PDB file of C-alpha atoms in Angstrom:
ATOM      1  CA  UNK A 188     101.147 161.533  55.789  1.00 49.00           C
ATOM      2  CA  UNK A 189      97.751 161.222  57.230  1.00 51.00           C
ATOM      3  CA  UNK A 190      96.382 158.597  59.655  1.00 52.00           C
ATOM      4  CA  UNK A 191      92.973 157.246  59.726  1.00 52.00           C
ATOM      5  CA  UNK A 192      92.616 156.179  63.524  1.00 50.00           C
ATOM      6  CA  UNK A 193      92.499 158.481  67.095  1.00 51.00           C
ATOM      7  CA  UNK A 194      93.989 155.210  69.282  1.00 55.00           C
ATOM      8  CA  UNK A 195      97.314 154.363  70.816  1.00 65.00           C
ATOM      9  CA  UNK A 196      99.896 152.702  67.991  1.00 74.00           C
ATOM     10  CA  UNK A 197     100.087 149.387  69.352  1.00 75.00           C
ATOM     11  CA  UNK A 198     103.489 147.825  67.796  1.00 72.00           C
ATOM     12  CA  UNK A 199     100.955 144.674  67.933  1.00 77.00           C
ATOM     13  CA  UNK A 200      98.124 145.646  65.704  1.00 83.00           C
ATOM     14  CA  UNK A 201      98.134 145.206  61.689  1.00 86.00           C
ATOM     15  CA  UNK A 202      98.011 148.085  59.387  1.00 86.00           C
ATOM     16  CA  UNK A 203      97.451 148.756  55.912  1.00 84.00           C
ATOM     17  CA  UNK A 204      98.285 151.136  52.734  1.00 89.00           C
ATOM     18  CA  UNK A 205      95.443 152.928  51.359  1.00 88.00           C
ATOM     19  CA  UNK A 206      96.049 155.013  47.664  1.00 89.00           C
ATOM     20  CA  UNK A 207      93.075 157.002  47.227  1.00 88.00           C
ATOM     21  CA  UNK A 208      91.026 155.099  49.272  1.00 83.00           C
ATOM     22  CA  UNK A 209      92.340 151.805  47.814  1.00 85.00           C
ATOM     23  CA  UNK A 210      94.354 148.765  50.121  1.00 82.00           C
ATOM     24  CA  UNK A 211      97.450 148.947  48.002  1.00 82.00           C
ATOM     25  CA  UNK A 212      98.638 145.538  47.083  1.00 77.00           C
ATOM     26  CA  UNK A 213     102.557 144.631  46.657  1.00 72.00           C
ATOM     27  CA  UNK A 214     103.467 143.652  43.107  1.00 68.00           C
ATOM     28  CA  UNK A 215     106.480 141.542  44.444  1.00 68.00           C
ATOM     29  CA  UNK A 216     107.223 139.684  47.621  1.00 66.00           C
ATOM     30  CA  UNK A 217     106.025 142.834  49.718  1.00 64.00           C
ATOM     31  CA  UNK A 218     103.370 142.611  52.459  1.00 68.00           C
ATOM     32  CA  UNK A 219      99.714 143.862  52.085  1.00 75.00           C
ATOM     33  CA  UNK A 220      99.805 143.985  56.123  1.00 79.00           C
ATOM     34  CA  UNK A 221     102.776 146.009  57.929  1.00 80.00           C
ATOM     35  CA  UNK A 222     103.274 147.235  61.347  1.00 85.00           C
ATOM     36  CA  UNK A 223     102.328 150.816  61.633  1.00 86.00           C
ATOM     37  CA  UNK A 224     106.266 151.968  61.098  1.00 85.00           C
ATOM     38  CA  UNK A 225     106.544 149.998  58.327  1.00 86.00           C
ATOM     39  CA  UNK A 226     103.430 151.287  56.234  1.00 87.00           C
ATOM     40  CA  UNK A 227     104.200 154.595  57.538  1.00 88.00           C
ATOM     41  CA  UNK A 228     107.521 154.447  55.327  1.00 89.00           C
ATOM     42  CA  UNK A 229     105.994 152.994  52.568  1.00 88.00           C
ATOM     43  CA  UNK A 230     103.534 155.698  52.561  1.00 90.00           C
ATOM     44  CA  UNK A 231     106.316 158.436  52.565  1.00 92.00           C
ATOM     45  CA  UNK A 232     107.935 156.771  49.646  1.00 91.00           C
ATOM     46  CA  UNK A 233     105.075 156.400  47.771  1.00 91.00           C
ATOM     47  CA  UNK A 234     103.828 159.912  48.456  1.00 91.00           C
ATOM     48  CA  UNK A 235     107.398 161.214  47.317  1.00 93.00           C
ATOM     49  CA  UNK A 236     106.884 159.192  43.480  1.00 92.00           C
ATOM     50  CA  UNK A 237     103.320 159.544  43.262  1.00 91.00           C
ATOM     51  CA  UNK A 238     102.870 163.195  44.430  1.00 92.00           C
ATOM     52  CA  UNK A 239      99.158 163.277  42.768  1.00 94.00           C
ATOM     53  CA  UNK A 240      97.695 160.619  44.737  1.00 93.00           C
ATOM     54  CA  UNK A 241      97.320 160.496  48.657  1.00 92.00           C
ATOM     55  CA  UNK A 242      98.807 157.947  50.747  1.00 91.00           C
ATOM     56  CA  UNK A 243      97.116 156.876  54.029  1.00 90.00           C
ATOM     57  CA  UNK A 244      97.987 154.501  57.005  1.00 88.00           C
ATOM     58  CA  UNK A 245      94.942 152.195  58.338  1.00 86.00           C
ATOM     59  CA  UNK A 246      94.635 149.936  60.944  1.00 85.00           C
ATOM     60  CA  UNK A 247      93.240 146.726  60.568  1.00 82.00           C
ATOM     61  CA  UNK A 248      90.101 146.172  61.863  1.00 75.00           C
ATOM     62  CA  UNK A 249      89.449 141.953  62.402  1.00 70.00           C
ATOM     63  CA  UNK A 250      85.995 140.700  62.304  1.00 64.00           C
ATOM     64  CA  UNK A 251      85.286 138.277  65.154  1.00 60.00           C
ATOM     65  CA  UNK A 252      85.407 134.255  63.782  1.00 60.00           C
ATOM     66  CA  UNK A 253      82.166 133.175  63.613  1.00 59.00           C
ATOM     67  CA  UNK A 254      81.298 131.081  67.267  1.00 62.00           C
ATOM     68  CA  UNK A 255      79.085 127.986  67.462  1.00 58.00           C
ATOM     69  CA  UNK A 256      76.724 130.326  70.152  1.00 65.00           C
ATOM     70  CA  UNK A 257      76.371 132.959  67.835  1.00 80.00           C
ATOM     71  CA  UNK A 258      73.013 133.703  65.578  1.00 86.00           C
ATOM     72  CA  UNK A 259      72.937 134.411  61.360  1.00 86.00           C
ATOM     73  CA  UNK A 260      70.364 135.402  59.142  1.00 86.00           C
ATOM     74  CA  UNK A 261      70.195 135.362  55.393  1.00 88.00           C
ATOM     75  CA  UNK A 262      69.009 138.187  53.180  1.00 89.00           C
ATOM     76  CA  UNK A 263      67.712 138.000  49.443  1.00 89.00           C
ATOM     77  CA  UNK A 264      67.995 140.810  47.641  1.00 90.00           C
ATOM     78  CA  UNK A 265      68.352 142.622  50.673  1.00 87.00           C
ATOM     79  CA  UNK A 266      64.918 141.607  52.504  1.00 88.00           C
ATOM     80  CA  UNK A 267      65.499 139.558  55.713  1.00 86.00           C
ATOM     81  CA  UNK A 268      64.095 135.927  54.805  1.00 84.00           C
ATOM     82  CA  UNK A 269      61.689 135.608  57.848  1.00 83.00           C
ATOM     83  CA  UNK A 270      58.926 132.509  56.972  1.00 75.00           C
ATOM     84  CA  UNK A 271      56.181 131.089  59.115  1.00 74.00           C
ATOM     85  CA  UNK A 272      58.240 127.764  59.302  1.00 72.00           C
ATOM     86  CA  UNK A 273      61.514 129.091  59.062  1.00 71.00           C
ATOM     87  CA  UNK A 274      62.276 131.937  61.573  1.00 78.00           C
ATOM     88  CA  UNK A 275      65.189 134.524  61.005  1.00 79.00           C
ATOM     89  CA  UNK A 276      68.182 133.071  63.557  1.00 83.00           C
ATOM     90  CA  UNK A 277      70.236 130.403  62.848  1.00 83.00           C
ATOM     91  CA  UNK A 278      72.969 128.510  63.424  1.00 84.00           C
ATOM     92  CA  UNK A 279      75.875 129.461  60.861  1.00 82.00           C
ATOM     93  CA  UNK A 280      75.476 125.678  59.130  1.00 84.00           C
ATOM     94  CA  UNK A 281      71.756 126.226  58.983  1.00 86.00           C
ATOM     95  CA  UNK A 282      72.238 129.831  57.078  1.00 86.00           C
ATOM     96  CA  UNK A 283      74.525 128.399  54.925  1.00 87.00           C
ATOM     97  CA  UNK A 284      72.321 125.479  53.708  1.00 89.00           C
ATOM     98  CA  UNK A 285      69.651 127.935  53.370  1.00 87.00           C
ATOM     99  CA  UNK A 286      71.490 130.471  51.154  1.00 89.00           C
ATOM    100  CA  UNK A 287      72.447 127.423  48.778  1.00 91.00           C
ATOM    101  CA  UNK A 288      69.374 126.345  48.553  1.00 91.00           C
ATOM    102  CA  UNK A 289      68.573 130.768  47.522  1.00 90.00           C
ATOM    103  CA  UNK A 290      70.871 130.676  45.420  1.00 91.00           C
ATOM    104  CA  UNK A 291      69.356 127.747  43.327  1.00 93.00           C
ATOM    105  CA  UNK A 292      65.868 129.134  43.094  1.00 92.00           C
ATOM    106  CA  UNK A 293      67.016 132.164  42.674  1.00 89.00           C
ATOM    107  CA  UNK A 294      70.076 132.786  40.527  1.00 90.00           C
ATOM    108  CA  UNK A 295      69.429 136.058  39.727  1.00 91.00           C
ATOM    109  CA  UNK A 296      69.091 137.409  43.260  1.00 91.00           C
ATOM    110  CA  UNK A 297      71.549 138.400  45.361  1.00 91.00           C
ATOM    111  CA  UNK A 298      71.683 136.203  49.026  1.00 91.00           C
ATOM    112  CA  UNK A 299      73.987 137.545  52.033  1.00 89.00           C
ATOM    113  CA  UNK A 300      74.662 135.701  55.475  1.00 87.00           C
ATOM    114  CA  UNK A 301      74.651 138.383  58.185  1.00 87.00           C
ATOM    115  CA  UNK A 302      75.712 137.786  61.852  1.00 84.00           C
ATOM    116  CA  UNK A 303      72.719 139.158  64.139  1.00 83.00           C
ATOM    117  CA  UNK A 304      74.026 141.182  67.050  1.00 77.00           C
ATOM    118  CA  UNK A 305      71.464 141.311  69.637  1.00 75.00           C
ATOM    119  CA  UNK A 306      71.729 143.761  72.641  1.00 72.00           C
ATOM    120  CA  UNK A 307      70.658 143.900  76.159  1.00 72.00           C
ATOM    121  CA  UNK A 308      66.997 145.613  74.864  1.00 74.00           C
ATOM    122  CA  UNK A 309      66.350 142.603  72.323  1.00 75.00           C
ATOM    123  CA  UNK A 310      67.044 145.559  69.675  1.00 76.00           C
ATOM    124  CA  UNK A 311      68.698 143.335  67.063  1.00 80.00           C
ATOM    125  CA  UNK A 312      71.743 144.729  64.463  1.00 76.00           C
ATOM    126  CA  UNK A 313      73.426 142.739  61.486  1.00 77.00           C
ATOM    127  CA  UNK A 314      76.821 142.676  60.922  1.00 75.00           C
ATOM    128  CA  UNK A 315      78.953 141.272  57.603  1.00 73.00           C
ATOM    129  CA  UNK A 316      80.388 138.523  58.101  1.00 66.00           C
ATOM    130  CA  UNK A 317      80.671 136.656  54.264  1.00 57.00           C
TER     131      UNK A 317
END
């Protein structure tokens, strides 16, 4: 059995099944989300049936909930949306009502709401969110 992370198993964090790279969802009242022993004998079983496909353990990794201090800006296509009048941060409401009004003009075009993670030298990373 292999496992995808170098920490400490922490009988408090979530883990996951992976099947070729794939979260492996229960067909009946099973859970998607296990402590690590758990998954870790679902993975053995399933290796031992399914000998052609590999079986990992992965922890769960929770995104932050969005905060009311935090900053968003919305992408079309992939190109941050940056206008004169408009700027690129915004509150999470403000991004929202912008990407509906995107995605009316433009139903063809893909629009994404990214959380803007700015560091201690004003360099400025995105991070998925929605």
């Amino acid at each position: 059995m292999e496992f995808n992370d170098d920490t400490f198993i922490n009988p408090n964090d979530d883990y996951f099944v992976l099947c070729d790279g794939e979260i492996v969802e229960p067909v009946n009242d099973g859970e998607t989300i296990n402590d690590y022993w758990i998954a870790s004998e679902i993975v053995n079983y399933l290796q031992a049936v399914c000998k052609d496909k590999v079986f990992t353990v992965e922890k769960v990794q929770y995104k932050p909930v969005p905060c009311a201090t935090d900053f968003y800006s919305v992408f079309l296509d992939g190109e941050l949306i940056d206008g004169e009048n408009v700027g690129f941060l915004h509150t999470l409401a403000f991004a929202e009502n912008l990407a509906d009004i995107l995605r009316t003009m433009n139903p063809s075009k893909f629009v994404l709401i990214q959380r803007a993670m700015i560091d201690t030298n004003n360099q400025i990373t995105y991070e998925n969110v929605m």
